[in-house]
mmCIF file of C-alpha atoms (C1' of nucleotides) and ligand atoms in Angstrom:
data_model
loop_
_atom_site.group_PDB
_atom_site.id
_atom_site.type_symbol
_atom_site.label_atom_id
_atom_site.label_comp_id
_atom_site.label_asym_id
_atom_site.label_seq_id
_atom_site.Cartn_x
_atom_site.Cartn_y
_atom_site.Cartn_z
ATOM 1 C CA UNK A 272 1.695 3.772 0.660
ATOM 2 C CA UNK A 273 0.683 3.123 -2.509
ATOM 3 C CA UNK A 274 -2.293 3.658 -4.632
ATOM 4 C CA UNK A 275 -3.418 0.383 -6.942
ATOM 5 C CA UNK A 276 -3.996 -0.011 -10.601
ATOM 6 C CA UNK A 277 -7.469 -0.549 -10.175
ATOM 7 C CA UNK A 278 -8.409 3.059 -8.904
ATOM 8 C CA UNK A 279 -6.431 4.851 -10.990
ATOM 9 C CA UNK A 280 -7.917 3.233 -14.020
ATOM 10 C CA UNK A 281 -10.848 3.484 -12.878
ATOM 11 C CA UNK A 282 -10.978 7.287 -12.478
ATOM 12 C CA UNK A 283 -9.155 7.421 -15.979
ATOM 13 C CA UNK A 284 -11.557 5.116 -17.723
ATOM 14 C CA UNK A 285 -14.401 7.674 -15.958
ATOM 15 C CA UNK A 286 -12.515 10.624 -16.613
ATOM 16 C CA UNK A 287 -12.343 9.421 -20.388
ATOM 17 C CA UNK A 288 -15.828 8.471 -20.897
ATOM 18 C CA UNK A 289 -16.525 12.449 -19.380
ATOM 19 C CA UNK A 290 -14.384 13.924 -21.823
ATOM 20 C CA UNK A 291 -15.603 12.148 -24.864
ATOM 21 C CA UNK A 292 -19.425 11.489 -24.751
ATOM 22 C CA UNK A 293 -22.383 12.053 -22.538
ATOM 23 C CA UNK A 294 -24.965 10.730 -24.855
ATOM 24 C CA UNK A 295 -23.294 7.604 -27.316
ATOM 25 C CA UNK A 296 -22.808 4.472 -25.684
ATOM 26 C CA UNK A 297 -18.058 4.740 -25.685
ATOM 27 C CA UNK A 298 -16.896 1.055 -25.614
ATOM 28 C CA UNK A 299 -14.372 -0.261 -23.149
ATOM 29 C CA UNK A 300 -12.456 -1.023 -26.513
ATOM 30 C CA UNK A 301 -12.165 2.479 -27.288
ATOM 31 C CA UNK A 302 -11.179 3.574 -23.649
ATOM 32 C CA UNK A 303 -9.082 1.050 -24.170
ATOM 33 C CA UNK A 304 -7.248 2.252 -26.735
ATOM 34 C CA UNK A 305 -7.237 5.591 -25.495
ATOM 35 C CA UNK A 306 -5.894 5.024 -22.420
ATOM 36 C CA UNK A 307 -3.432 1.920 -23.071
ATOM 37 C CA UNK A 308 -5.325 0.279 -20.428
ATOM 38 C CA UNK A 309 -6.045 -3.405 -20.950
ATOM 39 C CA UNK A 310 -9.854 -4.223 -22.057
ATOM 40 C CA UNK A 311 -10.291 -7.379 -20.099
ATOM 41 C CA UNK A 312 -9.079 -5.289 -16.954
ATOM 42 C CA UNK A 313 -11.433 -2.854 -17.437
ATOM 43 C CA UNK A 314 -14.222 -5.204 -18.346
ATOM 44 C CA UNK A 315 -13.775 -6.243 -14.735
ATOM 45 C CA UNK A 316 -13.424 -2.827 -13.776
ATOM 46 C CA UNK A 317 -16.765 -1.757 -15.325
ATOM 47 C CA UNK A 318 -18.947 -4.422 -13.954
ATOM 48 C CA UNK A 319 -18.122 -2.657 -10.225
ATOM 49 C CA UNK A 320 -18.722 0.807 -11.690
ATOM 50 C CA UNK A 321 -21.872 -0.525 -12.831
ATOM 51 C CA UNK A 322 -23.462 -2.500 -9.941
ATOM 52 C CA UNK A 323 -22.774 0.747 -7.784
ATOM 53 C CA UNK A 324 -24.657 2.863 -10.624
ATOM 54 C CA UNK A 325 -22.070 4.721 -11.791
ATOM 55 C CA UNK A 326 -22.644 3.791 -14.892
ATOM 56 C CA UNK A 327 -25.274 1.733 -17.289
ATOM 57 C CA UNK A 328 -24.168 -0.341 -19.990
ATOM 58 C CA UNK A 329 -25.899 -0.893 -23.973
ATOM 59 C CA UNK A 330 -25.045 -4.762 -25.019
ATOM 60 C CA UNK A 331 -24.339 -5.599 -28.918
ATOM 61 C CA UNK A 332 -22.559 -3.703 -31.712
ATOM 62 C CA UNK A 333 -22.865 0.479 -31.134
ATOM 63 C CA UNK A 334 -23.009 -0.911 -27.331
ATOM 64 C CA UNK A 335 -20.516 0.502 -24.221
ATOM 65 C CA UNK A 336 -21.049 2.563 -21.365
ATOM 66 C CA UNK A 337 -22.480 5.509 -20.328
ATOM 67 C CA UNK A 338 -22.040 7.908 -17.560
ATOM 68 C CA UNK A 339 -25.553 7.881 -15.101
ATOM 69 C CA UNK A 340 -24.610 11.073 -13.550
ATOM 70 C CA UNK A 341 -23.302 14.063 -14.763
ATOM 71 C CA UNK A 342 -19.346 14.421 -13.737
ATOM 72 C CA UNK A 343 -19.892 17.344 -11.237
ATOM 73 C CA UNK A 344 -21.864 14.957 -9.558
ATOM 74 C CA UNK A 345 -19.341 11.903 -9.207
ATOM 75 C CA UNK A 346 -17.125 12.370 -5.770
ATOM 76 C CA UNK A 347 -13.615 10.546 -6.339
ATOM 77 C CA UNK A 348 -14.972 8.772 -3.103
ATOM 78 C CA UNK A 349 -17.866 6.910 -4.443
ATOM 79 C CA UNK A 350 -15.381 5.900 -7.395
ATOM 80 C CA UNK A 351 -13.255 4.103 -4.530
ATOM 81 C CA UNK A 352 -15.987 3.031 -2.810
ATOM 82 C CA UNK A 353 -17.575 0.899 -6.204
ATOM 83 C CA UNK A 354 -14.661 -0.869 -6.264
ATOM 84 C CA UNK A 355 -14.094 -1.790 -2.241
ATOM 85 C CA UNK A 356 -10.913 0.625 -2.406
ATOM 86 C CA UNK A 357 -10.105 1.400 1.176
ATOM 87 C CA UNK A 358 -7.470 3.706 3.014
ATOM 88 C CA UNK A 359 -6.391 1.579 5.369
ATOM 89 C CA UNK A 360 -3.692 3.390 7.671
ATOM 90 C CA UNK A 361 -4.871 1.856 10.853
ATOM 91 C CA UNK A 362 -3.034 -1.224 12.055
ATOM 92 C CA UNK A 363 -6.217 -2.496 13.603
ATOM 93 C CA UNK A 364 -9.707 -3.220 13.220
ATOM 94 C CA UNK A 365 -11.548 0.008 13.666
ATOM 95 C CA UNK A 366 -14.912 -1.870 14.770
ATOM 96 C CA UNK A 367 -13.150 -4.077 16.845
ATOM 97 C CA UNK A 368 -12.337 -3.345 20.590
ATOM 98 C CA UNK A 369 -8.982 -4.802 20.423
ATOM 99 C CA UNK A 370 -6.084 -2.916 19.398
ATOM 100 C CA UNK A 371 -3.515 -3.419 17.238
ATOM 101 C CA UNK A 372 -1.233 -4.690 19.906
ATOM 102 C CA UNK A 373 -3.984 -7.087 20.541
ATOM 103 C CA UNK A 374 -4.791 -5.410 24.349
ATOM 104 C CA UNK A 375 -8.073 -3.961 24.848
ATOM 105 C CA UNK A 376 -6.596 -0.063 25.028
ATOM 106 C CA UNK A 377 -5.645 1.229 21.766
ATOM 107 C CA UNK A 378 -2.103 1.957 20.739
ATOM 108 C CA UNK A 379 0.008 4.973 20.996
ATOM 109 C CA UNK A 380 -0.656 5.755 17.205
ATOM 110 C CA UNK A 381 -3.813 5.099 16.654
ATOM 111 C CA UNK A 382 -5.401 8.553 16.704
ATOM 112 C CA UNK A 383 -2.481 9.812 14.413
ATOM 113 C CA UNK A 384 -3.802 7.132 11.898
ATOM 114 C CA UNK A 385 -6.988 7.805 12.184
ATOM 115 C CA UNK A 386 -6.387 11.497 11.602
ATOM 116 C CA UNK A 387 -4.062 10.645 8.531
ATOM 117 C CA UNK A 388 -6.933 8.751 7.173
ATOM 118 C CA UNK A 389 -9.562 11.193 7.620
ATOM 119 C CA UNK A 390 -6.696 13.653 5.709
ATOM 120 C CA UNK A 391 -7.067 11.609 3.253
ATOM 121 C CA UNK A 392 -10.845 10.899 2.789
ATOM 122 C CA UNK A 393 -11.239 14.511 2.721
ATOM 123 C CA UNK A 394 -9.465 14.448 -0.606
ATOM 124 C CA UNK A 395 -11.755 11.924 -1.964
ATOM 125 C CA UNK A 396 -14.441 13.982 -0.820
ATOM 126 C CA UNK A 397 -14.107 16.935 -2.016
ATOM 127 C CA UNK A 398 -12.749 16.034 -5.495
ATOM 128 C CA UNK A 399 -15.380 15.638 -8.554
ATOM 129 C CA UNK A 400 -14.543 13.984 -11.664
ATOM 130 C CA UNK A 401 -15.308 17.257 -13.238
ATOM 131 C CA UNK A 402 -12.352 18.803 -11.768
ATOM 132 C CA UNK A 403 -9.672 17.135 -13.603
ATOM 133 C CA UNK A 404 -11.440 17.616 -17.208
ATOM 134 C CA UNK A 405 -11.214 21.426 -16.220
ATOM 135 C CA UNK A 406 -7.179 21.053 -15.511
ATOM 136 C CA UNK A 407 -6.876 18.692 -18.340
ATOM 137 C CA UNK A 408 -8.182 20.350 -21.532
ATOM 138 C CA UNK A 409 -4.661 19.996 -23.377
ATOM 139 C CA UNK A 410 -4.692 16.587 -22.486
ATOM 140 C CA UNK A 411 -6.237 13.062 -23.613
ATOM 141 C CA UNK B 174 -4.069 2.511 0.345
ATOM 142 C CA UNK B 175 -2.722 0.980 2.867
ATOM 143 C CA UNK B 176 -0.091 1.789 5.450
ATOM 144 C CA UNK B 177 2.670 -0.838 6.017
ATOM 145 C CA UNK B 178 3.729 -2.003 9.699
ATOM 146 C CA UNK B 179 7.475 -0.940 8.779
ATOM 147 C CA UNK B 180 6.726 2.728 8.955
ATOM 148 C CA UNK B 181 3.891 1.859 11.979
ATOM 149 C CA UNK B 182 5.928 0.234 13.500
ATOM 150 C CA UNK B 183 8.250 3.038 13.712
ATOM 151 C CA UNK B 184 6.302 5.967 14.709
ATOM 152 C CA UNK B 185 4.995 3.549 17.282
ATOM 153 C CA UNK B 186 8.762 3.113 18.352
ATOM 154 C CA UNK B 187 9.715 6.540 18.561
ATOM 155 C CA UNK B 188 6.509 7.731 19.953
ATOM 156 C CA UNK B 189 7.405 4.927 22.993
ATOM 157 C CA UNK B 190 10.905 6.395 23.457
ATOM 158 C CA UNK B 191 9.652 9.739 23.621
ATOM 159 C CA UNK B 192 7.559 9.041 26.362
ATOM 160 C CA UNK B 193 9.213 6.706 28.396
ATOM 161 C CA UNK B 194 13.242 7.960 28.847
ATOM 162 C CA UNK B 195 14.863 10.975 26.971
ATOM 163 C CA UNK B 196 18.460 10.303 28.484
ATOM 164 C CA UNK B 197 18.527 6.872 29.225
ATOM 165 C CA UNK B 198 19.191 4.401 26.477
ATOM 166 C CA UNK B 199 16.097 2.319 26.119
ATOM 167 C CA UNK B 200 16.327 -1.092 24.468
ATOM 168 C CA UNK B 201 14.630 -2.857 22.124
ATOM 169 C CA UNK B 202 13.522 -5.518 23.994
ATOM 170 C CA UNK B 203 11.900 -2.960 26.238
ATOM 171 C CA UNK B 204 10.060 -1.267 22.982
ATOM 172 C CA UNK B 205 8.776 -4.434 21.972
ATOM 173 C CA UNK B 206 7.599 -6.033 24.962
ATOM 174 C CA UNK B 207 5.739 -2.361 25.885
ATOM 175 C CA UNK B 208 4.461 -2.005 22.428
ATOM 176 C CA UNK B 209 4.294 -5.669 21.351
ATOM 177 C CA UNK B 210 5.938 -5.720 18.491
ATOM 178 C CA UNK B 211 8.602 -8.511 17.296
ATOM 179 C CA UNK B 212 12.383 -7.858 18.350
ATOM 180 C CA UNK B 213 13.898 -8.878 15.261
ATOM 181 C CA UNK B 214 11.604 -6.890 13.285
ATOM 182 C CA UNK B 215 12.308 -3.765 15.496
ATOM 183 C CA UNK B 216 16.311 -3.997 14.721
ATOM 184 C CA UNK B 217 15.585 -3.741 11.064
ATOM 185 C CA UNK B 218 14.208 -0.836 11.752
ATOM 186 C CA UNK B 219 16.269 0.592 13.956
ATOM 187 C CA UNK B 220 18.991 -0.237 11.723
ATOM 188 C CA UNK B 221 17.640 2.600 9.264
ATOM 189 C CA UNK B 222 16.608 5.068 12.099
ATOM 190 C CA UNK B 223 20.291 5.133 12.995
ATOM 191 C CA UNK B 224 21.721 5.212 9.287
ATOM 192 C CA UNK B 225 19.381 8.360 8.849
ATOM 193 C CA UNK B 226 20.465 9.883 12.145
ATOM 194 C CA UNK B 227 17.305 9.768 14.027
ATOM 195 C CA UNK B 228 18.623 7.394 17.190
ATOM 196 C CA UNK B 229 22.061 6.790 18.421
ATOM 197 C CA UNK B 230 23.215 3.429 20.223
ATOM 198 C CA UNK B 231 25.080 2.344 22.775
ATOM 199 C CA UNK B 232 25.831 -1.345 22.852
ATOM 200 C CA UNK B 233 26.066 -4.024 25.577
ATOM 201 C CA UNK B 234 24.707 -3.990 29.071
ATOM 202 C CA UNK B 235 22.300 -1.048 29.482
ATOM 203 C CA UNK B 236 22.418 0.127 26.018
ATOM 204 C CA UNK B 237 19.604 0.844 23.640
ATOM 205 C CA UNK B 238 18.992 3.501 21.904
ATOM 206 C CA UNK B 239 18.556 7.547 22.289
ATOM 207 C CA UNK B 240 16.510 9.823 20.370
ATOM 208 C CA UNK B 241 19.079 12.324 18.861
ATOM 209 C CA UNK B 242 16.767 15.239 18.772
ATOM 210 C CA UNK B 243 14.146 16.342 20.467
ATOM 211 C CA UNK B 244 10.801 15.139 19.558
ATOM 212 C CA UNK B 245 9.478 18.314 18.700
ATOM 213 C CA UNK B 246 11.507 18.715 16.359
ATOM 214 C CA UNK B 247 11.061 15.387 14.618
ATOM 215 C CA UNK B 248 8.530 15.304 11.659
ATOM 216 C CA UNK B 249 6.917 12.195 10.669
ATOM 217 C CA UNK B 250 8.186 13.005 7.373
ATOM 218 C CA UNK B 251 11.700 12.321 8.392
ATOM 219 C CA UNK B 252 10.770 9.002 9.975
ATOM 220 C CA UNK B 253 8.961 7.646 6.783
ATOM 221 C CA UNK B 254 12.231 9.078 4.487
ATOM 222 C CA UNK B 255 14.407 7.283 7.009
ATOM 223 C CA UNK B 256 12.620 3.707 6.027
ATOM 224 C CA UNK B 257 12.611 4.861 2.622
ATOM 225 C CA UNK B 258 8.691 4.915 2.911
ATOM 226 C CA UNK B 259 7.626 6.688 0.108
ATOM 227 C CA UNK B 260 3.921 7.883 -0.774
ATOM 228 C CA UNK B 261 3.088 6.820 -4.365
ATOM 229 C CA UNK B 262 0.210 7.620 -5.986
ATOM 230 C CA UNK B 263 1.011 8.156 -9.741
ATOM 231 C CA UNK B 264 1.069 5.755 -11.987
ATOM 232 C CA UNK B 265 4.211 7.017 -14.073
ATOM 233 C CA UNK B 266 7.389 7.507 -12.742
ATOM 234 C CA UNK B 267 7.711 11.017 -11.553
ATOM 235 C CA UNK B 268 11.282 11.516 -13.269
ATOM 236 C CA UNK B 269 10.644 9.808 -16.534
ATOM 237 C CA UNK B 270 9.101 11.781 -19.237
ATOM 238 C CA UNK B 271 7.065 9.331 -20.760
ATOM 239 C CA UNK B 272 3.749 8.850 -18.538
ATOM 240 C CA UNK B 273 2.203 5.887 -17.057
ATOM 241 C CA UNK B 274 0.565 5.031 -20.070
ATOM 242 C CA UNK B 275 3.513 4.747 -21.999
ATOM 243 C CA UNK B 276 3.394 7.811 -24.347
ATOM 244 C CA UNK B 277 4.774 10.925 -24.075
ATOM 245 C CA UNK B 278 1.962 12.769 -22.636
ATOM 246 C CA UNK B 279 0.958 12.510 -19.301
ATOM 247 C CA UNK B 280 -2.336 10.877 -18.841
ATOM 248 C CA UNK B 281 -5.072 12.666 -18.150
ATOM 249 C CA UNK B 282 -5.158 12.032 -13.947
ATOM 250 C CA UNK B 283 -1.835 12.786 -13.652
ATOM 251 C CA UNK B 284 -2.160 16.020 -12.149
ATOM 252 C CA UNK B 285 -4.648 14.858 -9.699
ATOM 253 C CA UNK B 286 -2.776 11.914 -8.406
ATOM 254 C CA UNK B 287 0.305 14.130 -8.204
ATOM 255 C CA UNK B 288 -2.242 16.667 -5.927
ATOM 256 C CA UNK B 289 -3.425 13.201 -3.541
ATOM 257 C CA UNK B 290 0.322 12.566 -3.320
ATOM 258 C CA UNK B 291 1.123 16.447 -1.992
ATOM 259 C CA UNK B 292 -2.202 16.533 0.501
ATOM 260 C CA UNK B 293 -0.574 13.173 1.968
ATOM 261 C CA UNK B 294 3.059 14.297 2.444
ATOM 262 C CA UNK B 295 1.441 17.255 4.024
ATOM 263 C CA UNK B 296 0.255 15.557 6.455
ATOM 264 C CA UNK B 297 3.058 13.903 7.237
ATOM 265 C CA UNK B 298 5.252 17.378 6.816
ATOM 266 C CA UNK B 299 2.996 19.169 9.665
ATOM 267 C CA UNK B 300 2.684 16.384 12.262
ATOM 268 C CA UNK B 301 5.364 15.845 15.039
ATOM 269 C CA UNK B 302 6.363 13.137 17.147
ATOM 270 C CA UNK B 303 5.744 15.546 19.973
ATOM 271 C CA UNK B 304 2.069 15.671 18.564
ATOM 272 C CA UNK B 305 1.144 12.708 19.784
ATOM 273 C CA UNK B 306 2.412 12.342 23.015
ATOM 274 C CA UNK B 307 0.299 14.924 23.965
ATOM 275 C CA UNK B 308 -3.714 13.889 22.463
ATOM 276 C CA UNK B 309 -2.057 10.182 24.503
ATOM 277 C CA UNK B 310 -1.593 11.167 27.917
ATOM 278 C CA UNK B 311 -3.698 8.845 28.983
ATOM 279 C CA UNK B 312 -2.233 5.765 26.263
ATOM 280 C CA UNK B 313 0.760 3.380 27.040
ATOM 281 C "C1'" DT C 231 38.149 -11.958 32.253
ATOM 282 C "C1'" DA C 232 33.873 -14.506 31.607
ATOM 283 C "C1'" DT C 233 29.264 -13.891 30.790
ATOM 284 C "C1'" DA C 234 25.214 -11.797 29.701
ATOM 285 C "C1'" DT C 235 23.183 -8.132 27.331
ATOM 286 C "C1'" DA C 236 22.080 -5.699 23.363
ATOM 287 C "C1'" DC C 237 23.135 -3.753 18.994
ATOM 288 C "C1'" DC C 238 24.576 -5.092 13.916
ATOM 289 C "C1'" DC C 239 23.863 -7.041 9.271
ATOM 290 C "C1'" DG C 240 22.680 -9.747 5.232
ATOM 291 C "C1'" DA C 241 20.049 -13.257 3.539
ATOM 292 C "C1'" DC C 242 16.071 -15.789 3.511
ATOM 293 C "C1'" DT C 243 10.941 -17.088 3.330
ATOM 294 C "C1'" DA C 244 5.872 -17.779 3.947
ATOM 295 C "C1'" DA C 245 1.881 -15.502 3.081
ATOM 296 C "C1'" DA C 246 -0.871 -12.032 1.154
ATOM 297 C "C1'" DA C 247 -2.006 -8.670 -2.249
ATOM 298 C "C1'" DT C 248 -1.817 -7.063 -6.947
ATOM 299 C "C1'" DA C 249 -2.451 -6.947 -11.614
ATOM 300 C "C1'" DG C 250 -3.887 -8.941 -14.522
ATOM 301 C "C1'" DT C 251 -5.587 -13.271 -17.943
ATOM 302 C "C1'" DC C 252 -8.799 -16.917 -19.544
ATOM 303 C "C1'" DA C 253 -12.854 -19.433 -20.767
ATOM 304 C "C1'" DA C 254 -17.246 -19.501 -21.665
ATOM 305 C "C1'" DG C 255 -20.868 -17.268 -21.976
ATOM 306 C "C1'" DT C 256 -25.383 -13.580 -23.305
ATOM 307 C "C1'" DA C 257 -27.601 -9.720 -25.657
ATOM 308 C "C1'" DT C 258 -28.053 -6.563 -29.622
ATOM 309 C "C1'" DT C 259 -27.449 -4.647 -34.066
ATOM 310 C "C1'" DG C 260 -26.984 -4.613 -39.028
ATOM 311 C "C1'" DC D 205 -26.389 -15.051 -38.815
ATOM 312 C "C1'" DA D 206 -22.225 -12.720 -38.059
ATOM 313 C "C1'" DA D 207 -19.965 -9.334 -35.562
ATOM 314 C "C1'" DT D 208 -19.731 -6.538 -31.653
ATOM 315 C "C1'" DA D 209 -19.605 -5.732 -26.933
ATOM 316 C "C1'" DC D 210 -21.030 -6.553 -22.266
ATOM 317 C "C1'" DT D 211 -21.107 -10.551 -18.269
ATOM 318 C "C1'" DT D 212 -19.231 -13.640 -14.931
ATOM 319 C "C1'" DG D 213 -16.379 -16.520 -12.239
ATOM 320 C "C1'" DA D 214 -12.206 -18.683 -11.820
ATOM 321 C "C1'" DC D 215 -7.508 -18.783 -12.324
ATOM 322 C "C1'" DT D 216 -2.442 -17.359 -12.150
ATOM 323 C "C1'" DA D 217 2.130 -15.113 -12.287
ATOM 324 C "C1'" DT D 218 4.460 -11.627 -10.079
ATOM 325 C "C1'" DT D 219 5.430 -8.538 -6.502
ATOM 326 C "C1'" DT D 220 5.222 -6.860 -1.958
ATOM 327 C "C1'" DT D 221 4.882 -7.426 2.822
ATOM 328 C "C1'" DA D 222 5.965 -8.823 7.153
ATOM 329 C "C1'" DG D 223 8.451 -10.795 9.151
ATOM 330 C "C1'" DT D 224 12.423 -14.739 10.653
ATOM 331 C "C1'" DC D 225 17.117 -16.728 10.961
ATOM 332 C "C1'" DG D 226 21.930 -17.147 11.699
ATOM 333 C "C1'" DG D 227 25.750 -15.410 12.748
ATOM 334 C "C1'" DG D 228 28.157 -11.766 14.102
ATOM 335 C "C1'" DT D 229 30.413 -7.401 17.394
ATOM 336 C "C1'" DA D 230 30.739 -4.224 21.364
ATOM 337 C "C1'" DT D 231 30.192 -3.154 26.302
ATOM 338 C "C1'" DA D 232 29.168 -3.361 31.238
ATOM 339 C "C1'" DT D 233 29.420 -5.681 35.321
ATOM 340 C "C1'" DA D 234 30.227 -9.464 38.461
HETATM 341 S S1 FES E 783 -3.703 1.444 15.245
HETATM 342 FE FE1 FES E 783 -5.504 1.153 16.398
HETATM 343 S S2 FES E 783 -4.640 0.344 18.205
HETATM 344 FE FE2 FES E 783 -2.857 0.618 17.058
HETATM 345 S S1 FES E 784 0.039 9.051 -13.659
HETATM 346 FE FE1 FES E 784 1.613 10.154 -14.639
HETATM 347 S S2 FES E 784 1.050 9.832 -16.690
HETATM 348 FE FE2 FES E 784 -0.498 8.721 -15.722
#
DNA sequence: TATATACCCGACTAAAATAGTCAAGTATTG
DNA sequence: CAATACTTGACTATTTTAGTCGGGTATATA
């Protein structure tokens, strides 16, 4: 089980923009920087963020990205949910009928799954991007 | 996140055993024709749920394998170390002291992915095989 | 003791996912 | 008009996953 780049920049790119400004446009240049993260990733990063309105952007020189809602407001879940991040612990379809052993009953497992990825969600859920900032003071 | 079939595969496995014969060895062929999943892939697997002293064998006519302890007493946990199924969620490596962003500071969602990574092994540390043999009375 | 069963083990591979890069833009400011 | 910075889709190298394959060895039973 592994988490991918993608979120975890993400939420650090988000995380950054919370610490630093509110107001000013911060370009991905400067989170960039920052956060050793590389700019054309997180150009492609920040054009998810921003069709699920987590963010609006300011084009031309002075331009970047700024936060639409304030970061008590921004569940870790809708951050994984901009960019089509999934848990995925089930080994089948969860709309379809068939299970993962391809019968029509579903495995042995598959509540334990399902529970895991509930456990897992929850954490998602209940975690703002304001709460790391408040951990993180001593930190970039 | 995703979960792979390896580890699946193996709670699956065990959680089959469990139900069907706690004295008798049980082969793999049975295990995979019940649970429909591939031989071959099942003896890679069983390879490391020996090695880690989960199952013991007994070779040639009649032989299979034998859960060593009693599935109550087995922890998912053990089963995921045994396939050296680890849950990774940080983007540094947890022993090195330079962080995922290559500096000497840890970035600034370290702590929280380090949190995600404890809420999952949880999970994992709390639930027995026994567990779900009993919410799947009713499941093959 | 031959034969079938079933575990043992390392190496290999096709396919999918990941982690980006690249090219070619458009809009805005100074 | 030059520089900055967002926009978009396509492309690609690398890694991981999900197995397979080939050739064993040990044991029970007929
Ligand atoms: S995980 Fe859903 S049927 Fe096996
Ligand atoms: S995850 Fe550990 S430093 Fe970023």
């Amino acid at each position: 089980m592994k988490l991918n780049t993608k979120s975890r920049y993400a939420v650090m790119a988000l995380a950054d923009m919370s610490k630093f400004s509110r107001k000013k446009p911060i370009s991905l240049r400067d989170i960039s920087l920052r956060q050793s993260i590389s700019l054309l990733y997180l150009e492609q990063i920040f054009l998810k963020l921003k069709k699920n309105n987590l963010v609006k952007s300011t084009r031309g020189t002075n331009g970047g990205y700024v936060l639409i809602k304030d970061p008590n407001e921004i569940k870790l879940s809708e951050i994984f949910l901009a960019l089509d991040e999934k848990v995925k612990t089930l080994g089948c379809n969860k709309e379809s009928k068939k299970g993962c052993n391809g019968k029509f009953t579903k495995c042995i497992t598959h509540n334990l799954w399902d529970e895991l990825e509930s456990h897992i969600n929850t954490f998602f859920e209940n975690k703002k991007l304001s709460d790391l900032i408040k951990i993180n003071q001593n930190r970039i």
